[in-house]
């Protein structure tokens, strides 16, 4: 199995899409015997049990809603189908499995290569499951991908929606958040008025389409804000939250930092709320026109962190999109 996955990774690394049957096999690839950890989706009453069901989704299901991650690790924000910029990220950050990676969602939509991008990341997760963590973003959603490009790209490249279905079904199993060394809480969007503790996150039933409201929605959609307290999000989903909220959440859960993605940052990363929150954005020149830098956050064994900023990779001939996607930056 590993040799086959290695072949897929080599092909995808050249920005060459897999054949539809291979994508189906990737999304349903046998995982062998797996140990379920407390807090995982198949665990009952916190017990450790053994599972032999053999699908890629099982690899994701054994991971908790608050997936533990060890250092060293490199934390990445939005990718949005910008495959050549993902390749640049690996060039400066190191390839798998030499570098451990935590991706905080939004792998698809906007860019021209959502298919190749998400297929490569899933293949890397399957091949190096303990060294690659992939979280769910608000764009890992059936509804959003039908509007912002991934659905149309699958139709254009495969002639049908099967590959879109394989991946959007798999998205339901992606972990919602990660916890680096019990200190740094990582997620795509932000905090929720329905969530006070990490145990509240662990109790969410995540195997579903992203809801329009509620705690799971908030984790993928919310944003930090300069105003205190909770506010109505201009995005139409999730909330805005102030420094008082992030300080209380970090204090109550023994955290030093909330790391998140979800927002375009011109310098690639941005500290906010008295350094209780950091936003990381890893898609340079977003939508091929925003002119921003991208960044990744490297953390060593001592929990010291540094940021690597990078510019877009040289663009090769980009295909024409089949429809203009809305300009609103989700």
Short mmCIF file of C-alpha atoms in Angstrom, two decimals:
data_model
loop_
_atom_site.label_atom_id
_atom_site.label_comp_id
_atom_site.label_asym_id
_atom_site.label_seq_id
_atom_site.Cartn_x
_atom_site.Cartn_y
_atom_site.Cartn_z
CA UNK A 1 0.00 0.00 0.00
CA UNK A 2 2.80 2.45 0.89
CA UNK A 3 4.42 2.05 -2.54
CA UNK A 4 1.15 2.88 -4.24
CA UNK A 5 0.60 5.95 -2.09
CA UNK A 6 4.18 7.05 -2.74
CA UNK A 7 3.44 6.83 -6.46
CA UNK A 8 0.36 8.98 -6.04
CA UNK A 9 2.31 11.55 -4.02
CA UNK A 10 5.02 11.68 -6.69
CA UNK A 11 2.41 12.21 -9.41
CA UNK A 12 0.52 14.83 -7.44
CA UNK A 13 3.73 16.67 -6.59
CA UNK A 14 4.01 17.41 -10.31
CA UNK A 15 0.50 18.90 -10.23
CA UNK A 16 -0.89 15.93 -12.15
CA UNK A 17 -4.32 14.87 -10.95
CA UNK A 18 -5.07 11.26 -10.12
CA UNK A 19 -7.51 9.25 -12.19
CA UNK A 20 -11.00 9.12 -10.72
CA UNK A 21 -10.73 5.45 -9.62
CA UNK A 22 -7.50 6.29 -7.77
CA UNK A 23 -9.15 9.21 -5.98
CA UNK A 24 -11.94 6.87 -4.91
CA UNK A 25 -9.39 4.36 -3.66
CA UNK A 26 -7.48 7.11 -1.85
CA UNK A 27 -10.60 8.25 -0.03
CA UNK A 28 -11.49 4.64 0.85
CA UNK A 29 -7.95 3.27 1.22
CA UNK A 30 -7.52 0.51 3.78
CA UNK A 31 -6.05 1.72 7.03
CA UNK A 32 -5.49 -1.57 8.80
CA UNK A 33 -5.86 -2.00 12.53
CA UNK A 34 -6.23 1.27 14.41
CA UNK A 35 -6.22 2.23 18.07
CA UNK A 36 -9.00 4.61 18.99
CA UNK A 37 -7.99 7.32 21.43
CA UNK A 38 -10.22 8.82 24.13
CA UNK A 39 -12.38 11.58 22.67
CA UNK A 40 -12.34 10.20 19.12
CA UNK A 41 -15.52 9.85 17.10
CA UNK A 42 -15.82 6.07 17.56
CA UNK A 43 -14.84 6.00 21.21
CA UNK A 44 -17.39 5.21 23.91
CA UNK A 45 -17.03 6.58 27.44
CA UNK A 46 -13.37 7.45 26.95
CA UNK A 47 -12.19 3.85 26.58
CA UNK A 48 -9.33 2.69 24.36
CA UNK A 49 -10.61 0.09 21.89
CA UNK A 50 -9.25 -1.55 18.77
CA UNK A 51 -10.84 -1.10 15.37
CA UNK A 52 -10.15 -3.03 12.17
CA UNK A 53 -12.51 -1.24 9.80
CA UNK A 54 -10.40 -0.22 6.85
CA UNK A 55 -11.07 3.15 5.26
CA UNK A 56 -9.24 6.44 5.18
CA UNK A 57 -12.07 8.01 7.12
CA UNK A 58 -11.18 5.66 9.97
CA UNK A 59 -7.76 7.31 10.20
CA UNK A 60 -9.54 10.62 10.67
CA UNK A 61 -12.19 9.22 13.00
CA UNK A 62 -9.59 8.02 15.50
CA UNK A 63 -8.51 11.63 15.85
CA UNK A 64 -10.16 13.77 18.49
CA UNK A 65 -12.12 16.97 17.92
CA UNK A 66 -9.17 18.47 19.82
CA UNK A 67 -6.36 16.50 18.21
CA UNK A 68 -3.12 16.41 20.27
CA UNK A 69 -0.03 17.49 18.32
CA UNK A 70 3.59 17.29 19.45
CA UNK A 71 6.44 19.63 18.67
CA UNK A 72 8.30 20.26 16.48
CA UNK A 73 5.57 21.19 14.04
CA UNK A 74 4.94 23.77 11.32
CA UNK A 75 1.50 25.41 11.41
CA UNK A 76 -0.11 26.54 8.15
CA UNK A 77 -3.17 28.62 7.26
CA UNK A 78 -5.40 28.77 4.19
CA UNK A 79 -4.15 27.21 0.93
CA UNK A 80 -7.24 27.64 -1.31
CA UNK A 81 -6.22 25.52 -4.27
CA UNK A 82 -3.01 27.46 -4.96
CA UNK A 83 -1.01 24.31 -5.63
CA UNK A 84 2.23 25.92 -6.78
CA UNK A 85 2.27 28.06 -3.66
CA UNK A 86 1.76 24.91 -1.57
CA UNK A 87 4.81 23.50 -3.32
CA UNK A 88 6.68 26.68 -2.39
CA UNK A 89 5.53 26.22 1.20
CA UNK A 90 7.04 22.73 1.23
CA UNK A 91 10.20 24.06 -0.40
CA UNK A 92 10.84 26.58 2.35
CA UNK A 93 9.33 24.61 5.24
CA UNK A 94 10.58 21.13 4.35
CA UNK A 95 8.92 18.12 2.79
CA UNK A 96 6.92 15.43 4.55
CA UNK A 97 7.88 13.43 6.53
CA UNK A 98 11.02 15.45 7.34
CA UNK A 99 8.82 18.27 8.66
CA UNK A 100 5.69 17.72 10.75
CA UNK A 101 2.76 19.80 9.50
CA UNK A 102 -0.50 21.08 10.92
CA UNK A 103 -2.84 22.56 8.31
CA UNK A 104 -5.76 24.61 9.62
CA UNK A 105 -8.24 24.16 6.79
CA UNK A 106 -9.45 25.79 3.55
CA UNK A 107 -7.61 23.60 1.08
CA UNK A 108 -10.09 24.12 -1.76
CA UNK A 109 -11.92 26.90 -3.66
CA UNK A 110 -10.63 30.14 -5.18
CA UNK A 111 -7.42 28.74 -6.70
CA UNK A 112 -7.18 26.79 -9.94
CA UNK A 113 -5.82 23.56 -8.44
CA UNK A 114 -8.13 22.59 -5.60
CA UNK A 115 -8.28 19.00 -6.87
CA UNK A 116 -4.52 18.50 -6.87
CA UNK A 117 -4.08 20.40 -3.60
CA UNK A 118 -6.58 18.49 -1.49
CA UNK A 119 -5.66 15.15 -3.07
CA UNK A 120 -2.00 15.66 -2.20
CA UNK A 121 -2.77 16.67 1.39
CA UNK A 122 -5.04 13.66 1.92
CA UNK A 123 -2.41 11.37 0.39
CA UNK A 124 0.24 12.82 2.72
CA UNK A 125 -2.10 12.32 5.67
CA UNK A 126 -2.67 8.70 4.70
CA UNK A 127 1.05 8.05 4.17
CA UNK A 128 2.37 9.95 7.21
CA UNK A 129 -0.64 10.00 9.52
CA UNK A 130 1.39 10.82 12.64
CA UNK A 131 3.31 13.64 10.97
CA UNK A 132 0.53 15.43 9.09
CA UNK A 133 -2.59 16.88 10.71
CA UNK A 134 -5.34 18.35 8.53
CA UNK A 135 -8.18 20.27 10.17
CA UNK A 136 -11.50 21.30 8.70
CA UNK A 137 -12.06 24.83 7.45
CA UNK A 138 -15.31 26.54 6.53
CA UNK A 139 -14.63 25.75 2.86
CA UNK A 140 -14.50 22.01 3.54
CA UNK A 141 -18.25 22.07 3.01
CA UNK A 142 -20.67 20.87 0.34
CA UNK A 143 -22.57 24.14 0.22
CA UNK A 144 -19.56 26.47 0.08
CA UNK A 145 -17.65 24.41 -2.51
CA UNK A 146 -20.63 24.51 -4.87
CA UNK A 147 -20.31 28.31 -4.97
CA UNK A 148 -16.59 29.05 -4.70
CA UNK A 149 -14.99 26.76 -7.26
CA UNK A 150 -14.19 23.23 -6.10
CA UNK A 151 -17.40 21.69 -7.46
CA UNK A 152 -16.96 23.32 -10.87
CA UNK A 153 -13.31 22.31 -10.98
CA UNK A 154 -14.21 18.66 -10.36
CA UNK A 155 -16.77 18.80 -13.17
CA UNK A 156 -14.24 20.39 -15.51
CA UNK A 157 -11.43 17.95 -14.74
CA UNK A 158 -13.39 14.71 -14.39
CA UNK A 159 -16.60 15.31 -16.30
CA UNK A 160 -18.78 14.47 -13.30
CA UNK A 161 -19.21 15.26 -9.60
CA UNK A 162 -17.94 11.95 -8.22
CA UNK A 163 -14.57 13.27 -7.02
CA UNK A 164 -16.33 16.21 -5.38
CA UNK A 165 -18.55 13.73 -3.52
CA UNK A 166 -15.61 11.57 -2.42
CA UNK A 167 -13.87 14.54 -0.85
CA UNK A 168 -16.87 16.33 0.62
CA UNK A 169 -17.93 13.07 2.27
CA UNK A 170 -14.40 12.76 3.67
CA UNK A 171 -14.45 16.37 4.92
CA UNK A 172 -17.12 15.40 7.46
CA UNK A 173 -14.50 13.39 9.35
CA UNK A 174 -11.75 16.01 9.56
CA UNK A 175 -10.86 17.10 13.12
CA UNK A 176 -12.15 20.53 14.11
CA UNK A 177 -9.20 21.72 16.20
CA UNK A 178 -5.74 20.71 17.42
CA UNK A 179 -3.83 21.27 20.65
CA UNK A 180 -0.05 21.64 20.47
CA UNK A 181 1.66 20.37 23.63
CA UNK A 182 -1.46 21.20 25.70
CA UNK A 183 -0.74 24.91 25.27
CA UNK A 184 -1.54 26.21 21.78
CA UNK A 185 -5.11 25.81 20.51
CA UNK A 186 -5.28 25.65 16.71
CA UNK A 187 -8.39 25.92 14.58
CA UNK A 188 -9.60 27.49 11.37
CA UNK A 189 -11.92 30.24 12.52
CA UNK A 190 -12.33 31.21 16.15
CA UNK A 191 -14.11 30.94 19.47
CA UNK A 192 -17.78 30.36 20.24
CA UNK A 193 -20.14 31.69 22.92
CA UNK A 194 -21.33 28.08 23.26
CA UNK A 195 -17.84 26.82 24.17
CA UNK A 196 -16.07 27.55 27.45
CA UNK A 197 -13.75 24.56 27.68
CA UNK A 198 -11.89 22.19 25.39
CA UNK A 199 -14.11 19.40 26.70
CA UNK A 200 -17.06 21.20 25.12
CA UNK A 201 -15.23 20.96 21.78
CA UNK A 202 -14.51 17.29 22.37
CA UNK A 203 -18.22 16.65 22.83
CA UNK A 204 -19.29 17.95 19.40
CA UNK A 205 -20.58 15.43 16.85
CA UNK A 206 -18.47 16.60 13.93
CA UNK A 207 -19.51 14.00 11.33
CA UNK A 208 -21.90 16.23 9.44
CA UNK A 209 -22.07 19.05 6.94
CA UNK A 210 -20.93 22.34 8.47
CA UNK A 211 -24.03 23.72 10.24
CA UNK A 212 -25.29 27.24 9.65
CA UNK A 213 -25.08 28.04 13.37
CA UNK A 214 -23.95 26.58 16.66
CA UNK A 215 -20.56 25.72 18.18
CA UNK A 216 -19.20 23.70 15.24
CA UNK A 217 -20.08 26.51 12.85
CA UNK A 218 -18.45 29.08 15.13
CA UNK A 219 -15.15 27.19 15.33
CA UNK A 220 -14.87 27.38 11.53
CA UNK A 221 -16.28 30.88 10.94
CA UNK A 222 -15.57 33.26 13.85
CA UNK A 223 -13.00 36.10 13.84
CA UNK A 224 -11.16 38.14 16.49
CA UNK A 225 -12.22 41.77 16.78
CA UNK A 226 -10.98 45.00 18.36
CA UNK A 227 -14.24 45.36 20.29
CA UNK A 228 -14.79 43.52 23.55
CA UNK A 229 -17.33 40.75 23.97
CA UNK A 230 -19.22 38.88 21.31
CA UNK A 231 -20.45 40.52 18.13
CA UNK A 232 -22.47 39.64 15.05
CA UNK A 233 -20.13 38.52 12.28
CA UNK A 234 -20.36 40.37 8.96
CA UNK A 235 -19.75 37.01 7.29
CA UNK A 236 -23.27 35.88 8.22
CA UNK A 237 -21.96 32.91 10.22
CA UNK A 238 -20.00 32.63 13.44
CA UNK A 239 -19.23 35.57 15.73
CA UNK A 240 -16.63 38.21 16.38
CA UNK A 241 -14.88 37.96 19.75
CA UNK A 242 -12.87 40.48 21.72
CA UNK A 243 -9.67 40.33 23.73
CA UNK A 244 -11.63 39.74 26.93
CA UNK A 245 -13.05 36.57 25.39
CA UNK A 246 -9.73 35.14 24.20
CA UNK A 247 -7.97 36.02 27.47
CA UNK A 248 -10.65 34.25 29.52
CA UNK A 249 -10.69 31.22 27.21
CA UNK A 250 -6.91 30.86 27.32
CA UNK A 251 -6.81 31.31 31.10
CA UNK A 252 -9.63 28.85 31.79
CA UNK A 253 -8.08 26.17 29.58
CA UNK A 254 -4.42 26.62 30.53
CA UNK A 255 -3.51 27.89 27.05
CA UNK A 256 -0.86 30.36 25.98
CA UNK A 257 -2.17 31.07 22.47
CA UNK A 258 -4.98 30.60 19.97
CA UNK A 259 -3.58 30.05 16.46
CA UNK A 260 -6.07 30.35 13.61
CA UNK A 261 -6.39 31.08 9.90
CA UNK A 262 -9.49 32.22 7.95
CA UNK A 263 -8.53 35.85 7.27
CA UNK A 264 -6.41 37.42 4.56
CA UNK A 265 -3.34 38.99 6.19
CA UNK A 266 -1.13 41.12 3.95
CA UNK A 267 2.07 40.15 5.80
CA UNK A 268 1.03 36.48 6.10
CA UNK A 269 0.58 36.55 9.87
CA UNK A 270 -0.74 38.94 12.49
CA UNK A 271 -0.73 39.09 16.28
CA UNK A 272 -3.89 40.42 17.92
CA UNK A 273 -5.59 40.77 21.28
CA UNK A 274 -2.39 41.35 23.25
CA UNK A 275 -0.79 38.28 21.62
CA UNK A 276 -3.53 35.95 22.81
CA UNK A 277 -4.38 35.23 19.16
CA UNK A 278 -2.28 34.84 16.02
CA UNK A 279 -3.72 34.60 12.51
CA UNK A 280 -1.74 32.71 9.86
CA UNK A 281 -2.53 32.90 6.14
CA UNK A 282 -0.57 30.68 3.75
CA UNK A 283 -1.93 31.59 0.31
CA UNK A 284 0.33 34.32 -1.18
CA UNK A 285 -1.19 36.73 -3.69
CA UNK A 286 -4.58 35.35 -2.71
CA UNK A 287 -6.89 34.75 -5.65
CA UNK A 288 -3.86 35.63 -7.83
CA UNK A 289 -4.51 39.34 -7.33
CA UNK A 290 -4.39 40.44 -3.66
CA UNK A 291 -0.63 41.02 -3.50
CA UNK A 292 -0.21 39.62 0.01
CA UNK A 293 2.65 37.59 1.42
CA UNK A 294 2.03 34.19 3.00
CA UNK A 295 3.44 32.77 6.22
CA UNK A 296 3.86 29.58 8.21
CA UNK A 297 4.69 29.24 11.91
CA UNK A 298 7.52 26.91 12.91
CA UNK A 299 7.53 25.59 16.48
CA UNK A 300 10.48 23.74 18.00
CA UNK A 301 10.64 21.25 20.88
CA UNK A 302 10.85 24.11 23.40
CA UNK A 303 7.65 25.72 22.06
CA UNK A 304 9.65 28.59 20.62
CA UNK A 305 8.08 29.83 17.41
CA UNK A 306 9.20 31.75 14.37
CA UNK A 307 7.45 32.79 11.19
CA UNK A 308 8.59 32.16 7.64
CA UNK A 309 7.09 34.55 5.12
CA UNK A 310 7.07 33.79 1.41
CA UNK A 311 5.94 35.24 -1.88
CA UNK A 312 3.99 33.43 -4.60
CA UNK A 313 5.67 30.77 -6.68
CA UNK A 314 6.22 31.55 -10.37
CA UNK A 315 2.95 31.02 -12.17
CA UNK A 316 2.77 28.58 -15.02
CA UNK A 317 -0.08 28.66 -17.53
CA UNK A 318 -3.24 28.80 -15.47
CA UNK A 319 -6.44 27.31 -16.94
CA UNK A 320 -9.52 29.42 -17.45
CA UNK A 321 -12.18 29.05 -14.77
CA UNK A 322 -15.67 28.07 -15.89
CA UNK A 323 -17.43 30.76 -13.88
CA UNK A 324 -16.52 33.87 -11.96
CA UNK A 325 -16.61 33.15 -8.24
CA UNK A 326 -17.97 35.83 -5.89
CA UNK A 327 -15.50 38.42 -4.64
CA UNK A 328 -16.56 38.16 -0.99
CA UNK A 329 -13.60 36.69 0.86
CA UNK A 330 -14.91 33.81 2.94
#
